[in-house]
């Protein structure tokens, strides 16, 4: 008759084998992200979508680049060069009103021509729409980046811009953002009506300023206004997120993923500072690197990749899509119509 000790040996061996099995056999890998199939993609938006001064610029007073995030996204989706599959009608200085109304370009003060309403590009067979709009409504973006630096000298360590836009205890810029939320709701609803089968993505604005610290040579705001500008940008993105949710669209957050890529981040910056570079980006707007980063974020949302995952799919070098401007032509246009708001 086996002893109690010998009877325990098989049981112990089985236990050890079971533990080894759990510790040495890898868990089943998650299924790879699925490449979305898109047949007709339309990009709507303002200058943060269009990409003013990022090479190469289309022959348009919208200052639209073929290296903006819609173009990179279309490339990742494999439709950039497919005739009729990709249409980018984003335009610098556009507001939510220009989804349904013509836009005077390059600016109302220099009415050289007009662009048709951006919604004109939407059709019944459009199956993907990205919307990057809202920052120009009520001039919020222009007030922040072009007006706020002028107040720095009056109180370099304070928040003179916040003080200027607070009237009778009411922050007028934050109040304007609240109205922008309603405007973007109407934009999403309008896009859905024109393209009922489309997946609609509302694209947020990337981070402009770091969470701490200052870089006044790049972003010339008073110290206290750094937090104020960031507060207004976060409020704007929150408004876009709420508008998307209210109308059944998907909000794409580019603010959180762009941590470490603000305008103060040096070579890692996705957004330009105060000095316009004719061959890189207009002041306070994205560089090509930022557009590529945003395109990867959007692609990951479409493909179901984990949040924060990098898109490692190879992408061919960008070439011109349609007529592009030479640097000399671009410089001439800038003399005629300097990009600002």
Coordinates of C-alpha atoms in Angstrom, one line a residue:
X1 CA 0.0 0.0 0.0
X2 CA 1.5 3.4 -1.0
X3 CA 2.5 5.6 1.9
X4 CA 0.7 8.9 2.4
X5 CA 4.0 10.6 1.3
X6 CA 4.1 8.7 -2.0
X7 CA 0.4 9.4 -2.7
X8 CA 1.1 13.1 -2.5
X9 CA 3.9 13.1 -5.1
X10 CA 1.6 12.7 -8.2
X11 CA -0.6 15.5 -6.9
X12 CA 2.4 17.7 -6.3
X13 CA 3.7 17.1 -9.8
X14 CA 0.4 17.9 -11.4
X15 CA 0.3 21.2 -9.5
X16 CA 3.8 22.1 -10.6
X17 CA 3.0 21.3 -14.2
X18 CA -0.2 23.4 -14.0
X19 CA 1.8 26.4 -12.6
X20 CA 4.4 26.0 -15.3
X21 CA 1.7 26.0 -17.9
X22 CA 0.3 29.3 -16.6
X23 CA 3.7 30.9 -16.3
X24 CA 5.3 29.8 -19.6
X25 CA 2.4 29.8 -22.1
X26 CA 1.9 33.4 -23.4
X27 CA -1.6 34.9 -23.3
X28 CA -3.4 34.9 -26.6
X29 CA -2.4 38.1 -28.5
X30 CA -5.1 40.7 -29.1
X31 CA -6.4 40.7 -32.7
X32 CA -4.6 43.2 -34.9
X33 CA -6.4 46.5 -35.6
X34 CA -8.5 46.3 -38.7
X35 CA -7.7 48.7 -41.6
X36 CA -10.9 50.6 -42.2
X37 CA -12.4 50.5 -45.6
X38 CA -13.4 54.0 -46.9
X39 CA -14.8 54.8 -50.3
X40 CA -15.5 58.6 -50.0
X41 CA -13.8 60.7 -47.4
X42 CA -14.6 64.4 -47.0
X43 CA -12.6 66.7 -44.7
X44 CA -14.2 69.9 -43.4
X45 CA -12.5 72.4 -41.2
X46 CA -10.5 75.6 -40.5
X47 CA -6.8 76.4 -40.7
X48 CA -5.9 73.7 -38.1
X49 CA -7.2 71.3 -40.6
X50 CA -6.0 73.1 -43.8
X51 CA -2.4 73.6 -42.7
X52 CA -1.4 77.1 -43.9
X53 CA 2.2 77.3 -45.2
X54 CA 2.9 73.6 -44.7
X55 CA 4.5 72.5 -48.0
X56 CA 3.0 71.9 -50.4
X57 CA 0.3 74.4 -50.6
X58 CA -2.6 74.0 -53.1
X59 CA -3.3 76.8 -55.6
X60 CA -6.1 78.1 -53.4
X61 CA -6.6 81.1 -51.2
X62 CA -7.6 78.7 -48.4
X63 CA -3.9 78.0 -47.8
X64 CA -4.5 74.3 -47.8
X65 CA -1.6 71.9 -47.6
X66 CA -1.4 68.4 -49.1
X67 CA 0.6 67.4 -46.0
X68 CA -2.3 68.3 -43.6
X69 CA -3.9 65.6 -41.5
X70 CA -6.7 64.8 -43.9
X71 CA -4.1 64.1 -46.6
X72 CA -2.0 61.9 -44.3
X73 CA -5.2 60.1 -43.1
X74 CA -6.3 59.5 -46.7
X75 CA -2.8 58.1 -47.4
X76 CA -3.0 55.8 -44.5
X77 CA -6.4 54.7 -45.7
X78 CA -5.0 54.0 -49.1
X79 CA -7.3 56.4 -50.9
X80 CA -5.2 59.6 -51.4
X81 CA -4.5 58.9 -55.0
X82 CA -7.8 57.2 -55.8
X83 CA -9.9 59.4 -58.0
X84 CA -13.1 60.7 -56.3
X85 CA -12.3 59.0 -53.0
X86 CA -10.9 61.9 -51.1
X87 CA -12.0 65.5 -51.0
X88 CA -10.5 68.1 -48.7
X89 CA -12.4 71.4 -48.6
X90 CA -11.0 72.8 -45.3
X91 CA -10.1 76.5 -45.5
X92 CA -8.1 78.8 -43.3
X93 CA -10.3 81.3 -41.3
X94 CA -13.4 79.2 -41.7
X95 CA -16.1 79.3 -39.1
X96 CA -19.0 77.0 -38.5
X97 CA -21.1 79.4 -40.7
X98 CA -18.9 78.4 -43.7
X99 CA -20.3 74.9 -43.7
X100 CA -23.5 76.2 -45.3
X101 CA -22.4 79.7 -46.5
X102 CA -19.7 80.8 -49.0
X103 CA -16.5 82.0 -47.6
X104 CA -14.7 85.2 -48.7
X105 CA -11.0 84.4 -49.1
X106 CA -8.4 85.0 -48.1
X107 CA -10.2 87.4 -45.7
X108 CA -13.2 89.6 -45.6
X109 CA -10.8 92.6 -45.7
X110 CA -9.1 91.2 -48.8
X111 CA -12.1 89.8 -50.8
X112 CA -10.2 88.2 -53.7
X113 CA -12.6 85.4 -54.3
X114 CA -15.0 83.1 -52.6
X115 CA -15.1 79.4 -51.7
X116 CA -18.3 77.5 -51.9
X117 CA -20.0 76.2 -48.7
X118 CA -17.9 73.2 -47.4
X119 CA -21.1 71.1 -47.1
X120 CA -21.3 71.1 -50.9
X121 CA -18.6 68.4 -50.9
X122 CA -20.8 66.0 -49.0
X123 CA -22.8 63.4 -50.9
X124 CA -25.1 60.5 -50.1
X125 CA -22.3 58.0 -50.7
X126 CA -19.8 59.8 -48.4
X127 CA -18.8 57.3 -45.8
X128 CA -16.3 59.3 -43.7
X129 CA -16.4 62.9 -42.6
X130 CA -13.9 64.7 -40.4
X131 CA -14.8 68.0 -38.9
X132 CA -12.2 70.4 -37.4
X133 CA -14.1 73.6 -36.8
X134 CA -15.1 76.0 -34.0
X135 CA -11.9 77.8 -33.0
X136 CA -12.7 80.8 -35.2
X137 CA -16.3 81.3 -34.1
X138 CA -16.6 84.7 -32.3
X139 CA -12.9 85.2 -33.1
X140 CA -11.9 83.1 -30.0
X141 CA -8.7 81.7 -31.5
X142 CA -7.6 85.1 -32.9
X143 CA -8.2 86.9 -29.7
X144 CA -6.1 84.3 -27.8
X145 CA -3.0 84.1 -30.0
X146 CA -2.9 87.4 -31.7
X147 CA -4.3 89.8 -29.2
X148 CA -3.2 88.3 -25.8
X149 CA 0.5 88.9 -26.5
X150 CA -0.1 92.6 -26.8
X151 CA -1.2 92.7 -23.2
X152 CA 1.9 91.0 -21.8
X153 CA 3.9 94.2 -21.3
X154 CA 1.3 95.7 -19.0
X155 CA 1.7 92.8 -16.5
X156 CA 4.3 90.2 -17.5
X157 CA 3.7 88.0 -14.5
X158 CA 0.0 88.4 -14.2
X159 CA -3.0 87.5 -16.4
X160 CA -3.8 90.8 -18.3
X161 CA -5.5 89.0 -21.2
X162 CA -7.8 87.2 -18.9
X163 CA -8.5 90.5 -17.2
X164 CA -9.2 92.2 -20.5
X165 CA -11.8 89.6 -21.6
X166 CA -13.6 89.5 -18.3
X167 CA -16.3 92.0 -18.4
X168 CA -18.6 92.6 -15.4
X169 CA -17.4 89.3 -13.9
X170 CA -18.1 87.4 -17.1
X171 CA -15.4 85.7 -19.1
X172 CA -16.5 86.6 -22.6
X173 CA -14.3 84.1 -24.4
X174 CA -15.6 81.2 -22.3
X175 CA -19.1 82.5 -22.9
X176 CA -18.4 82.4 -26.6
X177 CA -17.2 78.8 -26.4
X178 CA -20.5 77.8 -24.9
X179 CA -22.2 79.1 -28.0
X180 CA -19.7 77.3 -30.2
X181 CA -20.9 74.1 -28.8
X182 CA -24.4 74.7 -30.2
X183 CA -22.9 75.8 -33.5
X184 CA -20.9 72.6 -33.8
X185 CA -24.0 70.5 -32.9
X186 CA -25.7 72.1 -36.0
X187 CA -22.7 71.3 -38.1
X188 CA -22.7 67.6 -37.1
X189 CA -26.5 67.4 -37.7
X190 CA -26.1 69.1 -41.1
X191 CA -23.4 66.7 -42.1
X192 CA -25.5 63.7 -41.0
X193 CA -28.5 64.9 -43.0
X194 CA -26.4 65.2 -46.2
X195 CA -24.4 62.0 -45.7
X196 CA -26.6 59.7 -43.5
X197 CA -24.4 56.7 -43.9
X198 CA -21.1 58.4 -43.0
X199 CA -19.0 57.9 -39.9
X200 CA -18.5 61.5 -38.6
X201 CA -15.5 62.4 -36.5
X202 CA -15.2 65.8 -34.7
X203 CA -11.5 66.5 -34.4
X204 CA -10.3 68.4 -31.3
X205 CA -7.5 71.0 -31.2
X206 CA -3.9 69.9 -30.2
X207 CA -2.2 71.3 -27.1
X208 CA -0.8 74.7 -27.7
X209 CA 0.9 75.3 -24.3
X210 CA 2.7 73.1 -21.7
X211 CA 1.0 72.2 -18.4
X212 CA 3.7 74.0 -16.5
X213 CA 6.4 76.5 -17.3
X214 CA 6.8 79.3 -19.9
X215 CA 8.6 80.0 -23.2
X216 CA 7.9 83.7 -23.8
X217 CA 10.3 83.9 -26.8
X218 CA 8.1 81.3 -28.5
X219 CA 4.7 82.0 -27.0
X220 CA 4.8 85.6 -25.8
X221 CA 2.0 85.6 -23.3
X222 CA 2.0 86.9 -19.7
X223 CA 2.8 84.2 -17.2
X224 CA -0.7 84.0 -15.8
X225 CA -2.2 84.0 -19.2
X226 CA -0.5 80.6 -20.0
X227 CA -3.0 78.9 -17.7
X228 CA -5.8 81.1 -19.0
X229 CA -5.2 80.2 -22.7
X230 CA -4.9 76.6 -21.8
X231 CA -8.2 76.8 -19.9
X232 CA -10.0 78.3 -22.9
X233 CA -8.6 75.7 -25.2
X234 CA -9.7 72.9 -22.9
X235 CA -13.1 74.5 -22.7
X236 CA -13.3 74.6 -26.5
X237 CA -12.3 70.9 -26.8
X238 CA -14.9 70.0 -24.2
X239 CA -17.5 71.9 -26.1
X240 CA -16.6 70.0 -29.3
X241 CA -16.7 66.7 -27.4
X242 CA -20.2 67.5 -26.0
X243 CA -21.5 68.5 -29.4
X244 CA -20.2 65.3 -31.0
X245 CA -21.8 63.2 -28.3
X246 CA -25.1 65.1 -28.5
X247 CA -25.4 64.4 -32.2
X248 CA -24.1 60.9 -32.4
X249 CA -20.7 61.6 -33.8
X250 CA -17.3 60.5 -32.5
X251 CA -15.0 63.0 -30.8
X252 CA -11.3 62.5 -31.5
X253 CA -9.1 63.9 -28.7
X254 CA -5.8 65.3 -29.9
X255 CA -5.1 67.5 -26.8
X256 CA -4.2 64.7 -24.4
X257 CA -2.1 62.7 -26.9
X258 CA -0.1 65.9 -27.8
X259 CA 1.3 66.2 -24.3
X260 CA 5.0 67.0 -24.8
X261 CA 4.3 68.4 -28.3
X262 CA 3.2 71.9 -27.4
X263 CA 4.7 75.0 -29.0
X264 CA 7.3 75.2 -26.2
X265 CA 8.6 71.7 -26.8
X266 CA 11.4 72.7 -29.2
X267 CA 12.1 70.0 -31.9
X268 CA 9.2 67.9 -30.6
X269 CA 6.7 70.7 -31.1
X270 CA 3.6 69.9 -33.2
X271 CA 2.6 73.6 -33.2
X272 CA 4.5 76.7 -34.3
X273 CA 5.1 79.6 -32.1
X274 CA 4.9 83.3 -32.8
X275 CA 7.1 83.5 -35.9
X276 CA 5.7 82.5 -39.3
X277 CA 8.0 80.3 -41.4
X278 CA 7.1 80.5 -45.1
X279 CA 8.2 76.9 -45.6
X280 CA 7.0 75.3 -42.4
X281 CA 3.9 76.8 -40.8
X282 CA 2.1 80.1 -40.1
X283 CA 2.4 81.4 -36.6
X284 CA 0.5 79.5 -33.9
X285 CA -0.5 76.7 -36.3
X286 CA 0.5 73.1 -36.8
X287 CA 3.7 71.9 -38.4
X288 CA 3.7 68.9 -40.8
X289 CA 4.9 66.7 -37.9
X290 CA 1.8 67.8 -35.9
X291 CA -0.4 66.9 -38.9
X292 CA 1.1 63.5 -39.2
X293 CA 0.6 62.9 -35.5
X294 CA -3.0 64.0 -35.6
X295 CA -3.6 61.7 -38.6
X296 CA -2.2 58.8 -36.7
X297 CA -4.5 59.5 -33.8
X298 CA -7.5 59.6 -36.1
X299 CA -6.4 56.4 -37.9
X300 CA -6.1 54.6 -34.6
X301 CA -9.7 55.6 -33.7
X302 CA -11.0 54.4 -37.0
X303 CA -9.0 51.1 -36.8
X304 CA -9.9 50.3 -33.2
X305 CA -6.3 50.4 -32.1
X306 CA -5.7 50.9 -28.3
X307 CA -5.6 54.5 -27.1
X308 CA -2.1 55.9 -27.4
X309 CA -0.9 53.3 -29.8
X310 CA 1.4 54.4 -32.6
X311 CA 0.4 53.7 -36.2
X312 CA 3.5 52.0 -37.7
X313 CA 2.0 51.3 -41.1
X314 CA 4.5 52.4 -43.8
X315 CA 3.5 55.5 -45.7
X316 CA 5.0 56.6 -49.0
X317 CA 6.5 60.0 -49.2
X318 CA 4.0 62.8 -49.9
X319 CA 3.9 64.2 -53.4
X320 CA 1.7 66.9 -54.8
X321 CA -2.0 66.1 -55.1
X322 CA -3.2 68.5 -57.8
X323 CA -1.7 71.9 -58.5
X324 CA 0.8 73.1 -55.9
X325 CA 2.4 76.5 -55.3
X326 CA 6.2 77.0 -55.6
X327 CA 7.9 78.8 -52.7
X328 CA 8.1 82.0 -54.8
X329 CA 4.4 81.9 -55.6
X330 CA 3.7 81.3 -51.9
X331 CA 5.8 84.2 -50.8
X332 CA 4.0 86.4 -53.3
X333 CA 0.6 85.4 -51.9
X334 CA 1.8 86.1 -48.4
X335 CA 2.6 89.6 -49.5
X336 CA -0.9 90.0 -50.8
X337 CA -2.7 88.4 -47.9
X338 CA -0.8 87.7 -44.7
X339 CA -2.4 84.9 -42.8
X340 CA -3.5 85.8 -39.4
X341 CA -6.9 85.0 -38.1

